[in-house]
Short mmCIF file of C-alpha atoms and ligand atoms in Angstrom, two decimals:
data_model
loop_
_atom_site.label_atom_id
_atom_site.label_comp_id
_atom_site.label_asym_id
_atom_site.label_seq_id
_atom_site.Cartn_x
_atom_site.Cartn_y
_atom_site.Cartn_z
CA UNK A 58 0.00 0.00 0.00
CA UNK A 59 1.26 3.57 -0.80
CA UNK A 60 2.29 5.34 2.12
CA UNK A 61 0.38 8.92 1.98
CA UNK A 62 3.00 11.89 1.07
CA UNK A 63 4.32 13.44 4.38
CA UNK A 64 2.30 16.63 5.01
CA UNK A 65 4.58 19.88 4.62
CA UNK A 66 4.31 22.79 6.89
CA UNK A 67 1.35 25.50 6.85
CA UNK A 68 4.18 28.04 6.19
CA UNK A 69 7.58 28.19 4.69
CA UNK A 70 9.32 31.71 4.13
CA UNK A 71 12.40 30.96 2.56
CA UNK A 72 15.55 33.20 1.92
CA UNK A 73 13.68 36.42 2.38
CA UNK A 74 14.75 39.18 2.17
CA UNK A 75 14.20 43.00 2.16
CA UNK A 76 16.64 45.61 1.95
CA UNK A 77 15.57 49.44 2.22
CA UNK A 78 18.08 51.77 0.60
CA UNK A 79 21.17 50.24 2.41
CA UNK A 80 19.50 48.31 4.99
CA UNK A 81 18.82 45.02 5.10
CA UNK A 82 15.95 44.62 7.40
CA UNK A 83 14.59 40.63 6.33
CA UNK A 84 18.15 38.94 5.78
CA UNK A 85 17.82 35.50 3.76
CA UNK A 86 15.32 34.62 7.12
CA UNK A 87 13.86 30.45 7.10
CA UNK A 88 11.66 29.02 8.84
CA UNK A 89 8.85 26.82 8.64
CA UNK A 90 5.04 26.60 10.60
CA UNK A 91 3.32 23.63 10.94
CA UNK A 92 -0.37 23.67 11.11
CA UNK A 93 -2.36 23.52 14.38
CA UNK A 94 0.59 25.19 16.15
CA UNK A 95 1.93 29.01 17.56
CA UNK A 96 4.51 29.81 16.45
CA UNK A 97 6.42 32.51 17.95
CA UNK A 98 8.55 35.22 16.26
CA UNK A 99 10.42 36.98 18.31
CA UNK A 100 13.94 39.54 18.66
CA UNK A 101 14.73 43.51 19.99
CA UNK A 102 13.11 46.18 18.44
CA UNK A 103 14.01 46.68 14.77
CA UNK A 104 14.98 43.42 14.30
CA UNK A 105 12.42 43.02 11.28
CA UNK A 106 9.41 40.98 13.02
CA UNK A 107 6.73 43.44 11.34
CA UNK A 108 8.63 43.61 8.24
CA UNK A 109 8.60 39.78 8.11
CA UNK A 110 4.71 40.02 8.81
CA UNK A 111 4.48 42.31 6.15
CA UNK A 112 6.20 40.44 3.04
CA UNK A 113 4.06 37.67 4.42
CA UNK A 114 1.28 38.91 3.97
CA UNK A 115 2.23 40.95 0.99
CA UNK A 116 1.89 44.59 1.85
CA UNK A 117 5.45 44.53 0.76
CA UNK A 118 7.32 43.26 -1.51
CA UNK A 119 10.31 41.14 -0.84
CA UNK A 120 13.87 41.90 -2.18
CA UNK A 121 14.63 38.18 -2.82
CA UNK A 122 13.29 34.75 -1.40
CA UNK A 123 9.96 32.95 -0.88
CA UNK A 124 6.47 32.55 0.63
CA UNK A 125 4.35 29.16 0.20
CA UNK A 126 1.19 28.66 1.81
CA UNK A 127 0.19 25.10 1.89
CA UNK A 128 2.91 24.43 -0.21
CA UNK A 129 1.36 27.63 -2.65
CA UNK A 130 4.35 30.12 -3.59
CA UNK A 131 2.30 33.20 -2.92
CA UNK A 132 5.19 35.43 -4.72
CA UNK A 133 3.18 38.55 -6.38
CA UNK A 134 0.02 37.82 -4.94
CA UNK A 135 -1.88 41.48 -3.27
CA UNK A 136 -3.05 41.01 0.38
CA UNK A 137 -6.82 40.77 -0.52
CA UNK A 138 -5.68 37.35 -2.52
CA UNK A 139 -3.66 36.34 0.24
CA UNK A 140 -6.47 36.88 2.73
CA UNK A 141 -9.02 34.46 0.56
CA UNK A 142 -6.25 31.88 0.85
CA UNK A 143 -6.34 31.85 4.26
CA UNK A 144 -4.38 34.36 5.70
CA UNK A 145 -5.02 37.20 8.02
CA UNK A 146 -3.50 39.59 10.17
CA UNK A 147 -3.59 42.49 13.17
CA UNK A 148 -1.37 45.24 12.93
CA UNK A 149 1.02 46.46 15.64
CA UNK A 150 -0.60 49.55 15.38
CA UNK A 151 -4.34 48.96 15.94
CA UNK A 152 -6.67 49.73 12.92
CA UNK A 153 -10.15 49.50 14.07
CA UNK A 154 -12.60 51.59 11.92
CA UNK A 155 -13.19 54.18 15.04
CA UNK A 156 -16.24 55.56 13.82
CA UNK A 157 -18.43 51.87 13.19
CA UNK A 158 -19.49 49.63 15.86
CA UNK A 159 -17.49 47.05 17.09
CA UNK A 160 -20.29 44.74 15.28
CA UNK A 161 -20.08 46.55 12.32
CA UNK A 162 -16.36 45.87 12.27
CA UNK A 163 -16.19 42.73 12.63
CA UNK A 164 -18.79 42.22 9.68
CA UNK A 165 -15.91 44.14 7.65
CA UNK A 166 -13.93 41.08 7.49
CA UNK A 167 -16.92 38.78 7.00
CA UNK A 168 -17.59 40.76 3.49
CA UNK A 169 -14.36 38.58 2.16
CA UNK A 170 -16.98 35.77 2.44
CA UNK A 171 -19.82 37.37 1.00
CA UNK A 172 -20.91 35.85 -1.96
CA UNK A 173 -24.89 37.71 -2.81
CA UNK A 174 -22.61 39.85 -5.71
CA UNK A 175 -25.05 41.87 -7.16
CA UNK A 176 -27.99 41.07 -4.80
CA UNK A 177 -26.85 43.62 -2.54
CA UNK A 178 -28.23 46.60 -4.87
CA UNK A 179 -31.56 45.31 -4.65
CA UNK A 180 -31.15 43.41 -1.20
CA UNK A 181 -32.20 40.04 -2.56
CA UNK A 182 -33.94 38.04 -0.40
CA UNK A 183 -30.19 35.89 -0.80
CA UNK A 184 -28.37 38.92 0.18
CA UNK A 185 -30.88 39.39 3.34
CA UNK A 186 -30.15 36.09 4.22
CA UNK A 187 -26.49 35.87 4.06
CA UNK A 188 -26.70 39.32 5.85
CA UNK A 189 -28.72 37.73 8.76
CA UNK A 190 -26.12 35.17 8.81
CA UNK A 191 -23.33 37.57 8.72
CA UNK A 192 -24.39 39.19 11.77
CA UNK A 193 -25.15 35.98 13.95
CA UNK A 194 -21.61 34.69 12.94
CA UNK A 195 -20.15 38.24 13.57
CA UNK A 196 -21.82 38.11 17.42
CA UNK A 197 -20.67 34.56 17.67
CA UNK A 198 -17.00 35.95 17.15
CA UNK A 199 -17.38 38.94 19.61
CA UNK A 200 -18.39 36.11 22.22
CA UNK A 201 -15.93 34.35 21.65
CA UNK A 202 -13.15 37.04 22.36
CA UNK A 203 -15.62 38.35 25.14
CA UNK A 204 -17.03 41.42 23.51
CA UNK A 205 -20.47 40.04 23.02
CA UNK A 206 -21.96 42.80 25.45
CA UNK A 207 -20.26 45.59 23.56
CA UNK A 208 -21.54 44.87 20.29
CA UNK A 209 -23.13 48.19 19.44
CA UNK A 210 -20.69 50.33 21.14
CA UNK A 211 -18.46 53.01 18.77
CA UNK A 212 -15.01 51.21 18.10
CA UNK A 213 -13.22 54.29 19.13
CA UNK A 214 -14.87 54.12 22.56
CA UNK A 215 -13.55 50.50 23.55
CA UNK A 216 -10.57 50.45 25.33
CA UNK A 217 -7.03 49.35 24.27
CA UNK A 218 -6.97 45.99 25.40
CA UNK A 219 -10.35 45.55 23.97
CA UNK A 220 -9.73 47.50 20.77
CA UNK A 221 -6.74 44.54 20.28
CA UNK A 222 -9.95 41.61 20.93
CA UNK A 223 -12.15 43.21 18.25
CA UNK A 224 -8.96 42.91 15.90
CA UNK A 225 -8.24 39.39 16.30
CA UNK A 226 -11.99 39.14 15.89
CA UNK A 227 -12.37 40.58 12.53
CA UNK A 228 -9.10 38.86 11.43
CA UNK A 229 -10.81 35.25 12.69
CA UNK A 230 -14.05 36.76 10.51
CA UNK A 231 -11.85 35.79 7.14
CA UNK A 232 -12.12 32.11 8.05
CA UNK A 233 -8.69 31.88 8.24
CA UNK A 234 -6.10 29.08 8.58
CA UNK A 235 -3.06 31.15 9.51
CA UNK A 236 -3.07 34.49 11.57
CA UNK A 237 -0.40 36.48 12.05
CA UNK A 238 -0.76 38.77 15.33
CA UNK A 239 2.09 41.34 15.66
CA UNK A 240 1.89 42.44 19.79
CA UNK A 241 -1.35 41.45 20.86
CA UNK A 242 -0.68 42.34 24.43
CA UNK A 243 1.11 45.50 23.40
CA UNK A 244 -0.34 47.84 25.78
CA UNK A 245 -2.64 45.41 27.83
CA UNK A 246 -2.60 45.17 31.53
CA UNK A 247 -1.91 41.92 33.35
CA UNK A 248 -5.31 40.87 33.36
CA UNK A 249 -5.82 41.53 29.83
CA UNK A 250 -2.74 39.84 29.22
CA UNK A 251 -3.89 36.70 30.68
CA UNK A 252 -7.11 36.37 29.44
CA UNK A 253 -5.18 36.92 25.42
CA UNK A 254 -3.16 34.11 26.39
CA UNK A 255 -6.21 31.91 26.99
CA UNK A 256 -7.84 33.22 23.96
CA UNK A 257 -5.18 32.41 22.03
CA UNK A 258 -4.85 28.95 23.12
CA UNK A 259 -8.41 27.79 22.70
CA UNK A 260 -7.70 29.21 18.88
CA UNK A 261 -4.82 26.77 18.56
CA UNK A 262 -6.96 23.83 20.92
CA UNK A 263 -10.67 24.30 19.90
CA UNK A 264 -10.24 25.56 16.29
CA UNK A 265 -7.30 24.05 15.27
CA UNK A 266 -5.66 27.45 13.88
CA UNK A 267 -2.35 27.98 13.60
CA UNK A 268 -1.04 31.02 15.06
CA UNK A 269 2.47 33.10 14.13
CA UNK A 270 3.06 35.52 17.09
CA UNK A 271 5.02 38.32 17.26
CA UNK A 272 5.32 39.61 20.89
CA UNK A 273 7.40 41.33 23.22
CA UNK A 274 6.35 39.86 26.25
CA UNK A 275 8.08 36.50 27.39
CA UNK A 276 6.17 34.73 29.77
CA UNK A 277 3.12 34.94 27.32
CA UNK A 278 5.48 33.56 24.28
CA UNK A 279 7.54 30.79 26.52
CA UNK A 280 4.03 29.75 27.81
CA UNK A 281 2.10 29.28 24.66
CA UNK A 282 4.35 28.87 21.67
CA UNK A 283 5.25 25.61 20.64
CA UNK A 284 7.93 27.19 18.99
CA UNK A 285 10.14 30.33 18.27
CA UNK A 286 12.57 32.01 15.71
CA UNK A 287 14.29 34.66 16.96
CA UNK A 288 15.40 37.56 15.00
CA UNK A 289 18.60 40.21 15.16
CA UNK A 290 19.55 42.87 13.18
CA UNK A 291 16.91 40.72 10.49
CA UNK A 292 19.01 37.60 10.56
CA UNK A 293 17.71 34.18 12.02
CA UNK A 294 19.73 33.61 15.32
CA UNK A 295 17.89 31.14 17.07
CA UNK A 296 15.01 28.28 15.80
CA UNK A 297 13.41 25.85 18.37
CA UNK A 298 11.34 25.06 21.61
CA UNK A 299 10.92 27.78 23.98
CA UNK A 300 13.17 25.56 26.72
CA UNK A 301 16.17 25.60 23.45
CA UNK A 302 16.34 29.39 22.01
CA UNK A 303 15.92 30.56 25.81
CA UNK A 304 19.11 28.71 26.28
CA UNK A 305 20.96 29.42 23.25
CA UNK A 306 24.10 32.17 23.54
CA UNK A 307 23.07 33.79 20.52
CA UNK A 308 19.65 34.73 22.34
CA UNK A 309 20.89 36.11 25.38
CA UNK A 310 23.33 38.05 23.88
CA UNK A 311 20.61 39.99 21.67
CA UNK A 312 18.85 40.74 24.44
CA UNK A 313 21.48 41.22 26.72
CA UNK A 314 23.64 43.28 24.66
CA UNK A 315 26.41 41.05 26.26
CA UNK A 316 28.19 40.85 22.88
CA UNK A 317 29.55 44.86 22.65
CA UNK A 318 26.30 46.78 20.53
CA UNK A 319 27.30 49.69 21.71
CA UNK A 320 24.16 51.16 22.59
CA UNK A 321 24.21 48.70 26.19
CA UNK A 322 20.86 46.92 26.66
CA UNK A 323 18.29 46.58 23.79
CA UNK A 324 14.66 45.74 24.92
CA UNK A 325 14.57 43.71 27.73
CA UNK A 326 12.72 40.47 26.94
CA UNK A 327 9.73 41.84 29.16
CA UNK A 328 9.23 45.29 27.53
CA UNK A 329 6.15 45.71 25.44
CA UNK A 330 6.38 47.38 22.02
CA UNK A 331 5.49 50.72 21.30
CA UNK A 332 6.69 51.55 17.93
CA UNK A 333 4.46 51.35 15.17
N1 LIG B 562 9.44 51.40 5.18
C1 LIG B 562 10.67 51.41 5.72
N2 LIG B 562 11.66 52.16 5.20
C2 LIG B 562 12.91 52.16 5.72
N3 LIG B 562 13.27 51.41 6.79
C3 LIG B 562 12.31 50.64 7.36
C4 LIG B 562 10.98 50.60 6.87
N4 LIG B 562 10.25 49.73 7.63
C5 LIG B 562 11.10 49.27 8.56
N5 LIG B 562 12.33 49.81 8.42
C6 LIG B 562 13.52 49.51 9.23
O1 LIG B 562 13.69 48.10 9.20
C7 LIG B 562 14.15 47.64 10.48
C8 LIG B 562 13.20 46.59 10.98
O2 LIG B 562 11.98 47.23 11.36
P1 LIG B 562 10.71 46.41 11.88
O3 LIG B 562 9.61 47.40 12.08
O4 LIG B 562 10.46 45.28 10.97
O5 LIG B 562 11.24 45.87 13.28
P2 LIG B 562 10.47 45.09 14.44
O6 LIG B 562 11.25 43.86 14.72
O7 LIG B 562 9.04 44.94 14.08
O8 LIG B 562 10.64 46.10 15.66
P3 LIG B 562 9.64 46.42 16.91
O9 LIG B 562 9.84 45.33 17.90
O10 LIG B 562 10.16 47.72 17.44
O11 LIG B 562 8.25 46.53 16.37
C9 LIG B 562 14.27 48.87 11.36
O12 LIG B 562 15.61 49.30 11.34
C10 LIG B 562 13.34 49.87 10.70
O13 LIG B 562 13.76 51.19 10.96
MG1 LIG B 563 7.27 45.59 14.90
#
């Protein structure tokens, strides 16, 4: 009997690049995601994490080197493609649309699903339907990051930490497969911190997504990711388990500043990210 062809990984970036005039912020980076796992993404400010995120998910355009998805090379394809394929994101920066309700914005990314086309001119009874259903899956989401009671609220009026749920709500309205979340807890209390970190795991446990994490705060990565790559200066340093890249030299020293960058200390492992 054939033996079925081993199953490649969800993601593999390899050799990418991106320079910017003469800096070379993505330096020939590899690294591979297997599905049903978080993966964490990690290294000091500037390092190139949200660069990284964004050749991923193809807001920019890499210098050299590759993207497959599912073993798909998605070299040249625009965001919007990369979305239907699976792939969605939150931003560093939060980008709610302040002035609709938190329902309303978390319909946004349900409109990738749509498919009434022209019935919504005439609001078909089709396109009434699928609207219907588009709102009760839209609640559904906003319960399950706990923002079910703040449905109708303005966007603008939520607060951080909750402005960061409704995000990773509308991202999860794209049905996707992969989501890449750059600082999630940026800015969130302890509290808030702890209840993204369950969030997050009942993604990975009860919906079987898999998860690439960018985040500056440590106990939240070595407690959920299954694994890290760890970037300096935009080179791959480190690739493993938590237990392995906390141990390896390289690591320490980029965090550390142990090795003689002459500007001492870089971001502690604990700081949370401000820049956008
Ligand atoms: N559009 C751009 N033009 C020029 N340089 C850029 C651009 N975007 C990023 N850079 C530079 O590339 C490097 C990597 O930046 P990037 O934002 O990817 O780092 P990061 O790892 O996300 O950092 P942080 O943890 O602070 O968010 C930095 O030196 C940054 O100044
Ligand atoms: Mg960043």
């Amino acid at each position: 009997m054939a033996t079925p062809p081993p199953t490649g990984p969800l993601l593999a970036v390899e050799g990418l690049t991106r320079r910017f005039q003469g800096l070379v912020a993505v330096d020939a980076v590899d690294f591979a995601v297997a599905e049903g796992t978080v993966h964490g993404l990690i290294g000091p400010n500037g390092a190139g994490k949200t660069t990284l995120f964004n050749l991923v998910s193809g807001v920019l355009a890499p210098s050299a080197g590759s993207v497959r998805l599912d073993g798909r090379a998605l070299d040249g394809l625009p965001p919007y493609r990369r979305t239907a394929l699976g792939l969605a994101r939150t931003f560093q920066n939060i980008r709610v649309f302040s002035e609709m309700t938190v329902l309303e914005n978390v319909m946004t990314g349900l409109h990738t699903r749509l498919t009434a086309g022209w019935g919504i001119l005439v609001r078909s009874p089709a396109f009434r339907a699928e609207e219907r259903a588009a709102k009760a899956r839209a609640r559904d989401l906003l319960a399950f990051v706990g923002l079910a009671e703040a449905a109708g609220t303005r966007a603008g009026d939520l607060a951080y930490g909750d402005q960061r749920r409704l995000e990773i709500a509308r991202a999860l309205a794209c049905e996707p497969r992969l989501v890449l979340l750059d600082e999630p807890a940026a800015g969130m209390n302890p509290a808030e911190t702890h209840a993204l970190l369950g969030l997050l795991r009942r993604l990975r446990d009860e919906r079987g997504l898999t998860l690439l994490l960018v985040e500056h705060d440590m106990p939240l990565v070595m407690s959920l990711c299954d694994r890290l790559t760890v970037l300096n200066f935009g080179r791959r340093i480190a690739d493993g388990t938590p237990a392995e890249v906390r141990a390896h030299p390289a690591v320490i020293e980029a965090y550390l500043g142990t090795g003689g960058h002459d500007a001492g200390p870089r971001a502690v492992p604990q700081s949370r990210g401000t820049a956008p």
